[in-house]
Coordinates of C-alpha atoms and ligand atoms in Angstrom, one line a residue:
M1 CA 7.9 -20.2 12.1
A2 CA 6.9 -21.1 15.7
A3 CA 4.2 -19.0 17.3
V4 CA 5.3 -16.7 20.1
L5 CA 3.6 -16.6 23.5
P6 CA 1.3 -13.6 23.4
A7 CA 1.8 -10.9 26.1
P8 CA -0.1 -11.8 29.3
A9 CA -3.7 -10.6 29.8
N10 CA -4.3 -7.3 31.6
S11 CA -0.7 -6.2 30.9
R12 CA 0.0 -2.9 29.3
Q13 CA 1.8 -3.1 26.0
F14 CA 3.4 -0.4 23.8
L15 CA 1.6 -1.2 20.5
S16 CA 1.1 0.4 17.1
G17 CA -2.5 0.5 15.9
N18 CA -1.7 -2.4 13.6
E19 CA -0.3 -4.5 16.5
A20 CA -3.3 -3.6 18.7
V21 CA -5.7 -4.7 16.0
A22 CA -3.9 -8.0 15.6
R23 CA -3.9 -8.6 19.3
A24 CA -7.7 -7.9 19.5
V25 CA -8.4 -10.1 16.5
W26 CA -6.6 -12.9 18.2
E27 CA -8.3 -12.3 21.5
A28 CA -11.7 -12.2 19.8
G29 CA -11.3 -15.8 18.9
C30 CA -10.8 -15.1 15.2
R31 CA -9.9 -18.3 13.4
V32 CA -9.0 -17.2 9.9
A33 CA -7.1 -14.0 8.8
A34 CA -6.0 -13.1 5.3
A35 CA -4.4 -10.1 3.7
Y36 CA -2.3 -8.9 0.8
P37 CA 0.5 -6.5 2.0
G38 CA 0.1 -2.8 1.6
T39 CA 1.5 0.1 3.6
P40 CA 0.2 1.2 6.1
S41 CA -1.7 -2.1 6.8
T42 CA 0.9 -4.8 6.4
E43 CA 1.9 -5.4 10.0
M44 CA -1.6 -6.5 11.0
L45 CA -1.1 -9.9 9.4
E46 CA 2.6 -10.1 10.1
E47 CA 1.7 -9.7 13.8
L48 CA -1.2 -12.1 13.6
S49 CA 1.1 -14.8 12.2
R50 CA 3.0 -14.8 15.5
F51 CA -0.1 -15.9 17.5
P52 CA -1.2 -19.5 18.1
D53 CA -4.6 -20.9 17.3
I54 CA -5.3 -18.8 14.3
Y55 CA -4.7 -19.5 10.6
A56 CA -3.2 -16.5 8.7
E57 CA -2.2 -16.2 5.1
W58 CA -0.8 -13.8 2.5
S59 CA -3.3 -14.0 -0.2
V60 CA -2.4 -13.1 -3.8
N61 CA -4.5 -10.0 -3.8
E62 CA -7.0 -8.2 -1.6
K63 CA -10.1 -9.6 -3.4
V64 CA -8.9 -13.1 -2.7
S65 CA -8.1 -12.2 0.9
L66 CA -11.7 -11.0 1.4
E67 CA -13.0 -14.0 -0.3
V68 CA -11.0 -16.3 2.0
A69 CA -12.4 -14.3 5.0
I70 CA -16.0 -14.6 3.5
G71 CA -15.7 -18.3 3.2
A72 CA -14.5 -18.7 6.8
A73 CA -17.3 -16.5 8.0
Y74 CA -19.9 -18.5 6.0
A75 CA -18.5 -21.5 7.8
G76 CA -19.3 -19.8 11.1
S77 CA -15.7 -18.9 12.0
R78 CA -14.7 -15.4 13.1
A79 CA -12.7 -14.0 10.2
F80 CA -10.5 -11.0 9.5
C81 CA -8.9 -9.4 6.5
A82 CA -6.7 -6.3 6.2
M83 CA -5.7 -4.1 3.3
K84 CA -4.6 -0.7 2.4
H85 CA -7.2 1.7 1.0
V86 CA -6.6 0.9 -2.7
G87 CA -6.8 -2.8 -1.8
L88 CA -10.5 -2.3 -1.0
N89 CA -11.0 -1.1 -4.6
V90 CA -9.7 -4.5 -5.7
A91 CA -11.8 -6.3 -3.2
S92 CA -14.9 -4.2 -3.8
D93 CA -16.5 -6.6 -6.3
A94 CA -16.8 -9.2 -3.6
L95 CA -17.7 -6.6 -0.9
M96 CA -20.7 -5.2 -2.9
T97 CA -22.4 -8.5 -3.0
L98 CA -21.2 -9.7 0.4
T99 CA -23.4 -7.0 1.9
L100 CA -26.4 -8.8 0.5
T101 CA -25.5 -12.3 1.8
G102 CA -24.1 -11.1 5.1
V103 CA -22.2 -13.5 7.3
I104 CA -22.6 -16.0 10.1
G105 CA -19.2 -15.8 11.9
G106 CA -18.1 -12.2 12.6
L107 CA -16.1 -10.7 9.7
V108 CA -14.0 -7.6 10.2
I109 CA -12.4 -5.8 7.3
S110 CA -9.7 -3.6 8.4
V111 CA -8.8 -0.9 5.8
A112 CA -6.0 1.5 6.2
D113 CA -6.2 4.9 4.5
D114 CA -3.0 6.6 3.6
V115 CA -4.0 10.0 4.7
G116 CA -1.2 12.3 3.7
L117 CA 0.0 10.0 1.0
S118 CA 3.2 8.7 2.5
S119 CA 3.4 5.6 0.4
S120 CA 0.5 5.2 -2.1
Q121 CA -0.6 6.0 -5.6
N122 CA -3.5 8.0 -4.4
E123 CA -5.3 9.3 -1.3
Q124 CA -8.8 8.1 -1.0
D125 CA -11.4 7.9 1.7
S126 CA -12.5 4.3 2.4
R127 CA -15.5 5.5 4.4
Y128 CA -17.3 5.8 1.0
W129 CA -17.3 2.0 0.9
G130 CA -19.3 1.8 4.1
R131 CA -22.0 4.1 2.6
F132 CA -21.8 2.4 -0.8
A133 CA -22.2 -1.1 0.6
H134 CA -24.5 0.0 3.5
L135 CA -22.1 -1.4 6.1
P136 CA -21.1 -0.2 9.5
I137 CA -17.8 1.7 10.0
L138 CA -15.8 2.0 13.2
E139 CA -13.1 4.7 13.3
P140 CA -10.5 4.4 16.1
A141 CA -8.5 7.4 17.2
D142 CA -5.5 5.6 18.8
S143 CA -4.1 2.2 19.5
Q144 CA -6.2 1.5 22.6
E145 CA -9.4 2.3 20.6
A146 CA -8.1 0.3 17.6
Y147 CA -7.8 -2.7 20.0
E148 CA -11.2 -2.2 21.6
M149 CA -13.1 -1.4 18.4
A150 CA -11.6 -4.4 16.6
K151 CA -13.2 -6.6 19.3
I152 CA -16.5 -4.7 19.3
A153 CA -16.5 -5.0 15.5
F154 CA -16.7 -8.8 15.8
D155 CA -19.6 -8.6 18.2
L156 CA -21.4 -6.1 16.0
S157 CA -20.7 -8.2 12.9
E158 CA -22.4 -11.2 14.5
K159 CA -25.2 -9.2 16.0
F160 CA -26.2 -7.8 12.6
Q161 CA -24.8 -10.7 10.5
C162 CA -22.8 -8.4 8.2
P163 CA -19.2 -7.5 7.8
V164 CA -17.9 -4.5 9.7
I165 CA -15.3 -2.0 8.3
L166 CA -12.6 -0.9 10.7
R167 CA -11.2 2.2 9.2
L168 CA -7.7 3.1 10.2
T169 CA -5.3 5.8 8.9
T170 CA -1.5 5.8 8.6
R171 CA -1.3 7.7 11.9
I172 CA -3.3 5.0 13.7
C173 CA -1.6 2.1 12.0
H174 CA 2.0 3.2 12.8
V175 CA 1.9 5.4 15.9
K176 CA 2.7 3.4 19.1
A177 CA 0.8 3.9 22.4
L178 CA 0.1 2.0 25.6
V179 CA -2.7 -0.6 25.3
T180 CA -4.2 -2.7 28.0
V181 CA -4.7 -6.1 26.5
G182 CA -7.0 -8.9 27.6
S183 CA -7.2 -12.6 27.0
R184 CA -8.4 -14.8 24.1
S185 CA -11.9 -16.3 24.1
A186 CA -12.2 -19.1 21.7
H187 CA -15.1 -19.0 19.2
A188 CA -16.0 -22.3 17.7
A189 CA -17.1 -22.4 14.1
A190 CA -20.9 -22.8 13.9
G191 CA -20.5 -24.8 10.6
F192 CA -21.6 -24.0 7.1
K193 CA -25.4 -24.5 6.6
K194 CA -26.7 -24.9 3.1
E195 CA -29.0 -22.0 2.4
P196 CA -28.9 -21.3 -1.4
A197 CA -31.4 -18.4 -1.2
R198 CA -28.9 -16.6 1.0
W199 CA -25.5 -17.7 -0.2
V200 CA -26.1 -18.0 -4.0
M201 CA -26.5 -14.5 -5.3
T202 CA -28.4 -14.9 -8.5
P203 CA -30.7 -12.0 -9.6
A204 CA -33.6 -13.8 -8.1
G205 CA -31.8 -14.3 -4.8
A206 CA -30.2 -10.9 -4.6
V207 CA -33.4 -9.0 -5.2
R208 CA -34.9 -10.5 -2.1
R209 CA -31.8 -9.6 0.0
I210 CA -31.9 -5.9 -0.9
P211 CA -34.8 -5.0 1.4
L212 CA -33.1 -6.9 4.2
M213 CA -30.0 -4.9 3.7
F214 CA -31.9 -1.6 4.1
E215 CA -33.8 -2.9 7.1
R216 CA -30.4 -3.9 8.6
E217 CA -29.1 -0.4 7.9
G218 CA -32.0 1.1 9.9
R219 CA -31.2 -1.1 12.9
L220 CA -27.5 -0.2 12.6
R221 CA -28.4 3.5 12.6
A222 CA -30.3 3.0 15.9
E223 CA -27.3 1.1 17.3
A224 CA -25.0 4.0 16.3
E225 CA -27.3 6.5 18.0
A226 CA -27.1 4.7 21.2
S227 CA -23.5 3.6 20.9
P228 CA -21.0 4.7 23.6
L229 CA -18.5 4.8 20.8
N230 CA -20.2 8.1 19.8
L231 CA -19.3 10.2 22.8
V232 CA -20.1 13.8 23.7
E233 CA -17.3 15.4 25.6
E234 CA -18.8 18.6 27.2
G235 CA -16.8 21.7 27.2
S236 CA -16.9 25.4 26.5
G237 CA -15.9 27.7 23.7
R238 CA -17.3 29.3 20.5
V239 CA -17.2 26.1 18.5
G240 CA -18.5 22.6 19.0
F241 CA -16.7 20.0 16.9
V242 CA -17.9 16.7 15.4
A243 CA -14.9 14.6 14.5
S244 CA -14.1 11.0 13.7
G245 CA -11.0 8.9 14.0
P246 CA -7.6 10.6 14.5
A247 CA -9.1 13.9 13.5
A248 CA -10.9 13.8 16.9
M249 CA -7.4 13.6 18.6
H250 CA -6.2 16.6 16.6
V251 CA -9.3 18.6 17.7
R252 CA -8.6 17.7 21.3
E253 CA -5.0 18.7 21.0
A254 CA -5.8 22.0 19.3
F255 CA -8.8 22.9 21.4
P256 CA -8.6 21.1 24.8
E257 CA -11.7 22.8 26.3
A258 CA -14.0 22.7 23.3
P259 CA -17.2 20.6 23.2
L260 CA -16.6 17.6 21.0
L261 CA -18.8 14.9 19.7
K262 CA -16.3 12.1 18.9
L263 CA -17.6 9.6 16.4
G264 CA -16.2 6.2 16.7
F265 CA -19.2 4.5 15.1
S266 CA -19.5 6.9 12.2
C267 CA -21.5 4.9 9.7
P268 CA -24.5 4.9 9.7
L269 CA -24.3 8.4 11.0
P270 CA -26.1 9.0 14.4
V271 CA -27.8 12.1 13.0
E272 CA -30.1 12.7 16.0
K273 CA -27.2 12.6 18.4
I274 CA -25.5 15.2 16.2
R275 CA -28.6 17.3 16.0
A276 CA -28.9 17.4 19.8
F277 CA -25.2 18.3 20.1
A278 CA -25.5 21.0 17.4
A279 CA -28.4 22.6 19.3
K280 CA -26.0 23.2 22.3
V281 CA -23.2 24.9 20.4
D282 CA -22.9 28.3 18.6
R283 CA -21.1 27.0 15.6
L284 CA -20.7 23.4 14.5
V285 CA -17.5 22.4 12.7
V286 CA -17.0 18.9 11.2
V287 CA -13.4 17.7 11.2
E288 CA -12.9 14.5 9.2
E289 CA -10.1 13.1 7.1
V290 CA -10.4 13.1 4.0
E291 CA -13.8 13.7 2.3
P292 CA -16.8 15.7 3.6
L293 CA -18.9 12.6 4.1
I294 CA -20.2 13.3 7.6
E295 CA -20.5 17.0 6.7
M296 CA -22.7 16.3 3.7
E297 CA -25.0 14.0 5.6
I298 CA -25.3 16.5 8.4
R299 CA -26.2 19.3 6.0
A300 CA -28.6 17.0 4.1
N301 CA -30.4 16.6 7.5
G302 CA -30.8 20.3 7.8
I303 CA -28.2 20.9 10.4
A304 CA -25.9 23.9 9.7
C305 CA -22.2 23.3 10.0
F306 CA -18.8 24.2 8.7
G307 CA -16.4 21.7 7.3
K308 CA -14.5 21.6 4.1
D309 CA -15.4 25.2 3.4
I310 CA -12.8 26.1 6.0
L311 CA -10.7 22.9 6.2
P312 CA -8.5 21.2 3.5
R313 CA -9.9 18.2 1.6
Q314 CA -6.6 16.3 1.6
G315 CA -4.0 15.4 4.1
E316 CA -4.1 15.2 7.9
L317 CA -6.0 17.8 9.9
A318 CA -3.3 18.3 12.5
P319 CA -3.5 21.1 15.1
N320 CA -1.4 23.4 12.9
V321 CA -4.1 23.1 10.2
L322 CA -7.1 23.3 12.5
A323 CA -6.1 26.3 14.7
P324 CA -5.6 28.8 11.8
A325 CA -8.8 27.6 10.1
I326 CA -10.9 28.2 13.2
A327 CA -9.2 31.6 13.7
R328 CA -10.2 32.5 10.1
L329 CA -13.8 31.5 10.9
F330 CA -13.9 34.4 13.3
G331 CA -11.8 36.8 11.2
E332 CA -8.9 36.5 13.5
P333 CA -5.2 36.1 12.7
A334 CA -3.7 32.6 13.0
P335 CA -2.5 31.8 16.5
A336 CA 1.2 32.2 17.0
T337 CA 1.7 28.6 18.0
A338 CA 0.1 27.4 14.8
T339 CA 2.2 29.6 12.5
A340 CA 5.4 28.6 14.5
A341 CA 4.5 24.9 14.0
A342 CA 3.9 25.4 10.3
A343 CA 7.2 27.2 9.9
L344 CA 9.2 24.6 11.7
P345 CA 12.1 23.5 9.5
A346 CA 12.3 19.8 8.7
D347 CA 14.7 18.3 11.2
V348 CA 15.8 15.4 9.0
F349 CA 18.0 15.5 5.9
P350 CA 15.7 15.0 2.9
R351 CA 16.1 11.5 1.5
P352 CA 14.3 11.1 -1.8
P353 CA 13.2 7.5 -2.4
T354 CA 15.8 5.5 -4.4
M355 CA 16.5 1.9 -5.0
C356 CA 18.8 -0.1 -2.7
V357 CA 22.5 -0.6 -3.2
A358 CA 22.8 -3.5 -5.7
C359 CA 19.1 -3.8 -6.3
P360 CA 18.6 -6.2 -9.2
H361 CA 16.2 -3.7 -10.8
L362 CA 19.2 -1.3 -11.2
G363 CA 20.6 -3.2 -14.2
V364 CA 17.2 -3.4 -15.8
Y365 CA 16.7 0.4 -15.6
Y366 CA 20.2 1.2 -16.7
T367 CA 19.5 -1.0 -19.8
L368 CA 16.1 0.5 -20.4
S369 CA 17.4 4.1 -20.1
Q370 CA 19.7 3.3 -23.0
L371 CA 16.9 2.3 -25.3
K372 CA 15.6 4.8 -27.9
N373 CA 12.2 5.1 -29.4
V374 CA 10.4 3.1 -26.7
T375 CA 7.3 3.7 -24.5
I376 CA 7.4 1.9 -21.2
A377 CA 4.3 1.2 -19.1
G378 CA 5.4 0.8 -15.5
D379 CA 3.7 -0.8 -12.6
I380 CA 3.6 -0.5 -8.8
G381 CA 6.6 -1.8 -6.7
C382 CA 10.1 -0.8 -6.0
Y383 CA 10.6 -0.6 -9.7
T384 CA 8.3 2.4 -9.9
L385 CA 11.3 4.3 -8.8
G386 CA 12.7 3.7 -12.4
A387 CA 10.5 6.7 -13.3
G388 CA 13.0 8.9 -11.5
H389 CA 16.6 10.0 -11.7
P390 CA 18.9 8.9 -13.3
W391 CA 16.9 6.4 -15.3
N392 CA 13.7 8.3 -16.2
A393 CA 12.7 5.1 -17.8
L394 CA 9.0 4.7 -17.1
D395 CA 6.2 6.5 -19.0
T396 CA 3.1 5.5 -17.0
T397 CA 2.1 4.1 -13.6
I398 CA -1.4 3.9 -12.4
S399 CA -2.5 0.9 -10.4
M400 CA -1.3 -2.6 -9.6
G401 CA -1.1 -4.8 -12.7
A402 CA -2.1 -1.9 -15.0
S403 CA 1.2 -2.0 -16.9
M404 CA -0.1 -4.9 -19.0
G405 CA -3.4 -3.4 -20.1
I406 CA -1.9 0.1 -20.6
A407 CA 0.9 -1.4 -22.8
M408 CA -1.8 -3.2 -24.8
G409 CA -3.7 0.0 -25.2
L410 CA -0.6 2.0 -26.2
D411 CA 0.0 -0.7 -28.8
K412 CA -3.5 -0.9 -30.2
G413 CA -4.1 2.9 -29.9
R414 CA -0.9 4.0 -31.5
G415 CA -1.2 6.7 -34.1
E416 CA 1.0 7.6 -37.0
A417 CA 3.4 9.5 -34.6
D418 CA 4.0 6.3 -32.6
K419 CA 4.0 3.8 -35.4
D420 CA 7.7 2.8 -35.0
K421 CA 7.7 2.9 -31.2
R422 CA 8.4 -0.2 -29.3
I423 CA 6.0 -0.8 -26.4
L424 CA 7.3 -2.3 -23.2
A425 CA 5.8 -3.1 -19.8
V426 CA 7.7 -3.6 -16.6
I427 CA 6.1 -5.5 -13.7
G428 CA 7.3 -7.2 -10.5
D429 CA 6.6 -10.8 -9.4
S430 CA 4.1 -10.0 -6.7
T431 CA 2.3 -7.4 -8.8
F432 CA 2.2 -9.9 -11.7
M433 CA 0.4 -12.5 -9.5
H434 CA -1.8 -9.8 -7.9
M435 CA -3.4 -8.4 -11.1
G436 CA -0.9 -8.6 -13.9
M437 CA -1.5 -12.1 -15.2
Q438 CA -4.9 -11.3 -16.6
G439 CA -3.4 -8.3 -18.5
L440 CA -0.7 -10.5 -20.1
L441 CA -3.4 -13.1 -21.0
D442 CA -5.2 -10.2 -22.7
I443 CA -2.1 -9.2 -24.7
V444 CA -1.6 -12.8 -25.8
Y445 CA -5.2 -13.4 -26.6
N446 CA -5.6 -10.2 -28.6
K447 CA -2.2 -10.5 -30.2
G448 CA -0.6 -7.4 -28.8
N449 CA 3.0 -6.4 -29.6
V450 CA 4.4 -5.8 -26.2
T451 CA 7.7 -6.8 -24.6
V452 CA 7.2 -7.5 -21.0
L453 CA 9.9 -7.4 -18.3
L454 CA 8.9 -9.5 -15.4
L455 CA 11.2 -8.5 -12.5
D456 CA 11.2 -11.6 -10.3
N457 CA 13.1 -10.6 -7.1
R458 CA 11.3 -13.3 -5.1
A459 CA 9.8 -10.8 -2.7
V460 CA 7.2 -8.2 -2.2
G461 CA 10.1 -5.7 -2.0
M462 CA 8.1 -2.5 -1.8
T463 CA 6.3 -3.4 1.4
G464 CA 9.2 -4.9 3.2
G465 CA 10.1 -8.2 1.5
Q466 CA 7.1 -10.3 2.4
N467 CA 6.9 -13.9 1.1
N468 CA 4.7 -14.7 -1.9
P469 CA 4.1 -17.6 -4.2
G470 CA 7.1 -16.6 -6.2
N471 CA 9.6 -17.4 -3.5
G472 CA 8.2 -20.7 -2.2
R473 CA 7.5 -19.6 1.4
D474 CA 4.3 -18.7 3.1
L475 CA 3.4 -16.1 5.7
Y476 CA 5.0 -18.2 8.4
G477 CA 8.2 -18.7 6.4
D478 CA 7.4 -22.3 5.9
P479 CA 8.0 -24.0 2.5
A480 CA 5.2 -23.6 0.0
P481 CA 4.8 -24.4 -3.7
Q482 CA 6.8 -22.0 -5.8
V483 CA 5.6 -20.5 -9.0
D484 CA 7.7 -21.1 -12.1
F485 CA 7.2 -17.8 -14.0
A486 CA 8.5 -19.2 -17.3
K487 CA 6.0 -22.0 -17.2
L488 CA 3.2 -19.7 -16.0
V489 CA 3.6 -17.3 -18.9
E490 CA 4.0 -20.1 -21.3
S491 CA 0.7 -21.5 -20.1
L492 CA -0.9 -18.1 -20.7
G493 CA 0.1 -18.5 -24.3
V494 CA 3.4 -16.8 -24.7
K495 CA 5.5 -18.8 -27.2
P496 CA 8.4 -20.7 -25.6
E497 CA 10.9 -19.0 -27.9
R498 CA 9.7 -15.6 -26.8
I499 CA 10.3 -16.3 -23.1
H500 CA 13.8 -15.6 -21.7
V501 CA 15.1 -15.9 -18.1
V502 CA 18.0 -13.6 -17.7
D503 CA 20.4 -12.5 -14.9
P504 CA 19.8 -8.8 -14.4
Y505 CA 23.4 -8.4 -13.2
V506 CA 24.8 -9.5 -16.6
L507 CA 24.1 -6.3 -18.6
P508 CA 25.3 -7.4 -22.1
V509 CA 22.9 -10.4 -22.1
L510 CA 20.1 -8.3 -20.7
F511 CA 20.7 -5.6 -23.3
K512 CA 21.0 -8.0 -26.2
T513 CA 17.9 -9.9 -25.2
L514 CA 15.9 -6.7 -24.9
R515 CA 17.2 -5.3 -28.3
E516 CA 16.2 -8.5 -30.0
E517 CA 12.8 -8.9 -28.4
I518 CA 11.6 -5.4 -29.0
K519 CA 12.2 -5.8 -32.7
I520 CA 9.9 -8.9 -32.9
P521 CA 6.3 -7.9 -33.5
E522 CA 4.7 -10.1 -31.0
V523 CA 4.4 -10.6 -27.2
S524 CA 7.6 -11.6 -25.4
V525 CA 8.4 -11.9 -21.8
I526 CA 11.9 -11.4 -20.3
I527 CA 12.1 -12.6 -16.7
T528 CA 14.9 -11.4 -14.4
D529 CA 15.7 -13.9 -11.7
Q530 CA 17.8 -12.4 -9.0
P531 CA 16.5 -11.9 -5.4
C532 CA 15.8 -8.7 -3.6
V533 CA 18.9 -7.6 -1.7
L534 CA 16.9 -7.2 1.5
V535 CA 15.8 -10.9 1.6
D536 CA 17.6 -13.8 3.1
D537 CA 18.4 -15.3 -0.3
Y538 CA 20.8 -12.5 -1.2
K539 CA 24.5 -13.3 -0.8
K540 CA 26.8 -10.3 -0.3
Q541 CA 30.2 -10.4 -2.1
Q542 CA 33.5 -8.6 -1.7
P543 CA 32.9 -4.9 -2.5
F544 CA 34.4 -2.8 -5.3
E545 CA 36.3 0.4 -5.1
V546 CA 37.3 3.1 -7.6
I547 CA 41.0 3.6 -8.5
A548 CA 41.0 7.4 -8.4
E549 CA 43.9 7.8 -10.8
K550 CA 42.1 5.7 -13.5
C551 CA 38.6 7.4 -13.2
T552 CA 38.1 9.6 -16.2
G553 CA 34.8 11.1 -15.0
C554 CA 32.8 9.5 -17.8
G555 CA 29.9 9.1 -15.4
N556 CA 28.7 5.8 -16.9
C557 CA 28.6 4.1 -13.5
V558 CA 26.5 7.0 -12.1
E559 CA 23.9 6.2 -14.7
V560 CA 23.4 2.8 -13.0
G561 CA 21.9 4.7 -10.1
C562 CA 23.4 2.7 -7.3
P563 CA 23.4 4.7 -4.0
A564 CA 26.8 3.3 -3.1
I565 CA 28.3 5.4 -5.9
H566 CA 29.1 8.9 -4.9
V567 CA 30.1 11.8 -7.2
L568 CA 33.1 13.4 -5.5
R569 CA 33.6 16.2 -8.0
R570 CA 32.2 17.6 -11.2
E571 CA 34.3 19.3 -13.9
K572 CA 33.4 20.8 -17.2
A573 CA 35.3 19.5 -20.3
I574 CA 35.2 20.0 -24.0
K575 CA 35.0 16.9 -26.2
P576 CA 37.1 16.6 -29.4
S577 CA 33.8 17.2 -31.2
G578 CA 33.6 20.6 -29.5
K579 CA 30.7 19.6 -27.2
E580 CA 30.8 20.6 -23.6
V581 CA 30.3 17.8 -21.1
E582 CA 30.3 17.4 -17.4
L583 CA 32.7 14.9 -16.0
Q584 CA 31.8 13.1 -12.7
F585 CA 34.6 11.7 -10.7
V586 CA 33.3 9.0 -8.3
Q587 CA 34.0 7.0 -5.3
I588 CA 32.3 3.8 -4.0
E589 CA 31.1 3.6 -0.4
T590 CA 32.6 0.2 0.1
A591 CA 30.8 -0.3 3.4
A592 CA 27.5 -0.3 1.5
C593 CA 28.7 -2.0 -1.7
T594 CA 27.7 -5.6 -2.0
G595 CA 29.9 -6.5 -4.9
C596 CA 27.2 -7.0 -7.4
G597 CA 29.4 -5.8 -10.2
L598 CA 26.8 -3.7 -12.1
C599 CA 28.8 -0.5 -12.1
V600 CA 31.9 -2.3 -13.3
Q601 CA 30.4 -3.2 -16.6
P602 CA 29.8 0.3 -18.1
C603 CA 33.1 1.6 -16.6
A604 CA 35.0 2.6 -19.7
P605 CA 38.5 2.9 -18.2
D606 CA 38.3 -0.2 -16.0
A607 CA 38.7 1.9 -12.9
I608 CA 36.5 -0.2 -10.7
V609 CA 38.2 -3.2 -9.0
K610 CA 37.5 -5.5 -6.1
V611 CA 38.6 -4.3 -2.7
A612 CA 41.5 -6.4 -1.4
P613 CA 40.4 -8.9 1.3
G614 CA 40.8 -7.3 4.8
A615 CA 41.2 -3.7 3.5
P616 CA 39.3 -1.1 5.5
V617 CA 35.9 -0.1 4.2
S618 CA 34.8 3.5 3.4
I619 CA 31.7 5.2 4.7
L620 CA 31.0 8.4 2.7
K621 CA 29.0 11.5 3.6
R622 CA 26.4 12.6 1.1
Q623 CA 27.7 15.7 -0.8
Ligands
LIG1 C1 -4.1 -2.5 -4.6 C2 -2.7 -2.3 -3.9 N1 -2.4 -3.3 -3.0 C3 -1.2 -3.2 -2.4 C4 -0.3 -2.1 -2.7 C5 1.0 -2.0 -1.9 N2 2.1 -2.4 -2.8 C6 2.7 -1.6 -3.6 S1 3.8 -2.3 -4.6 C7 3.4 -3.8 -4.0 C8 4.0 -5.1 -4.6 C9 5.5 -4.9 -4.9 O1 6.0 -6.2 -5.1 P1 6.6 -6.6 -6.5 O2 5.6 -6.4 -7.6 O3 7.1 -8.0 -6.4 O4 7.8 -5.6 -6.7 P2 9.1 -5.3 -5.8 O5 8.6 -4.1 -4.9 O6 9.5 -6.5 -5.1 O7 10.1 -4.8 -6.8 C10 2.5 -3.7 -3.0 C11 2.0 -4.8 -2.3 C12 -0.8 -1.2 -3.6 N3 0.0 -0.1 -3.9 N4 -1.9 -1.3 -4.2

């Protein structure tokens, strides 16, 4: 993919926080950038891949992305990596020792917290990592600040020779605002200098670096005390606020006149600046998303404040949350505007997450939902949706790659009640390469009895279809070596006769393979090999339609779960056995149907046929 010409210097651009960070990273002369996709952070690397004079990569997981950035920074280059909050958990092993070695070239770790949990398995506050690793944290409150702080972060990183954490939240990452951009200054790599006492962290080496880390923290605290990123905005009112990141914007919106100490450089905490501010206000309220980190430190320093005693400990602290909380502090009723905002009806039709029309995972889940006496460990990706209606096929999901280990534990930990249960694990291609491979190796090595379904759709579907080693294209869309999953799992020790590559659109074969493999008491891997329907590889075919007169309402096609199938009417009926059933008469939205043929296979009365070429397509309204 050819690089695009970046927008001119001094121009004003309408940028999301992610785009603003990418622009700043490029302008800062960063030479190496690495990431593993994860909402809400993904666009930072996607955007960076459009700029010239910088190497960017999709790494296979966040730990590797940080390690790539560390290596580049050791070589004296400016380096960057980006990840979502849970990604930093994965990368933390490297982070916790990186803090001892420090860096030469500036290293910025941009971590995006999903405050409000719009697309993650948990909500956690990455600012803990700054405290845990004794590293500085910058917290922008909008796109312009994201841009400016990303640049400052590189300077700070080089000044203190340690990585700097740029903490974003979903609101900052995705909301667009005007940003005045600048120009790129090149930063040559200083070159790697051999210094084993610094770069080789044996116990003897590490023990000498610890005092240096604490000494650095002291200097960083002094820097934070003096930093213009920690700004007092004078004002009037009964309450003075200390707030960081987007919470500061919420405070400003809810209380335009109030005194505010806006913390952009929030770790180490500028305690003396806060003490001086607290002395000037009647009551101090700390507004931070998510955990009471600043609040605890303020209290520990003997400064009285309110915080999570009046504010929620999860989700965004928007004005409609803040205003009533402050009113309650004074024993007053919630302001009318806040209650009106809280009572606003949702103005969009609720759309529960579902799989795409013709998604290759549909056939897998249809098949899994037909199996009895199984326990299925799920994983994280589009296929997590298999836990929901109509498949209800997954029994566990916790973190990326966990399906393998959990399946192994379910197998080894089974009691009498589960002795005849078959244990399955379902994992996607990207998740398998991220953290799943080691779990499979464990199952092989420790002789687990697990049937693994490896859903290879040649994309990181969940985060927007990014390239990965499974599809043979890199971040730039250029050809790259492609993983052969059958060979890979064989090399991990799975017997060749226990490895099957199947087409997930051919249900009888999928069903037969699964039925056979779950009976065999050893590890087997069934790989499905059809691409995600949202990526270029997918070829749409002539759609199908339902012949209304032939539809008997059996509902088998509905069980496939394809969103192109609509239930037009439901009727109660009595079976010859006397059992009452609900019939579901269906129609296919032919404008959406891609002709995958999944629904045709379970249709008992053969009521689903190809639309005649040239016939008009139907667009249906949800009932
Ligand atoms: C530690 C961590 N990193 C990143 C993510 C974001 N994320 C969720 S699922 C997923 C990968 C999905 O790809 P794949 O396993 O191939 O399944 P698909 O969605 O394509 O079906 C990613 C990157 C996450 N949830 N956790």
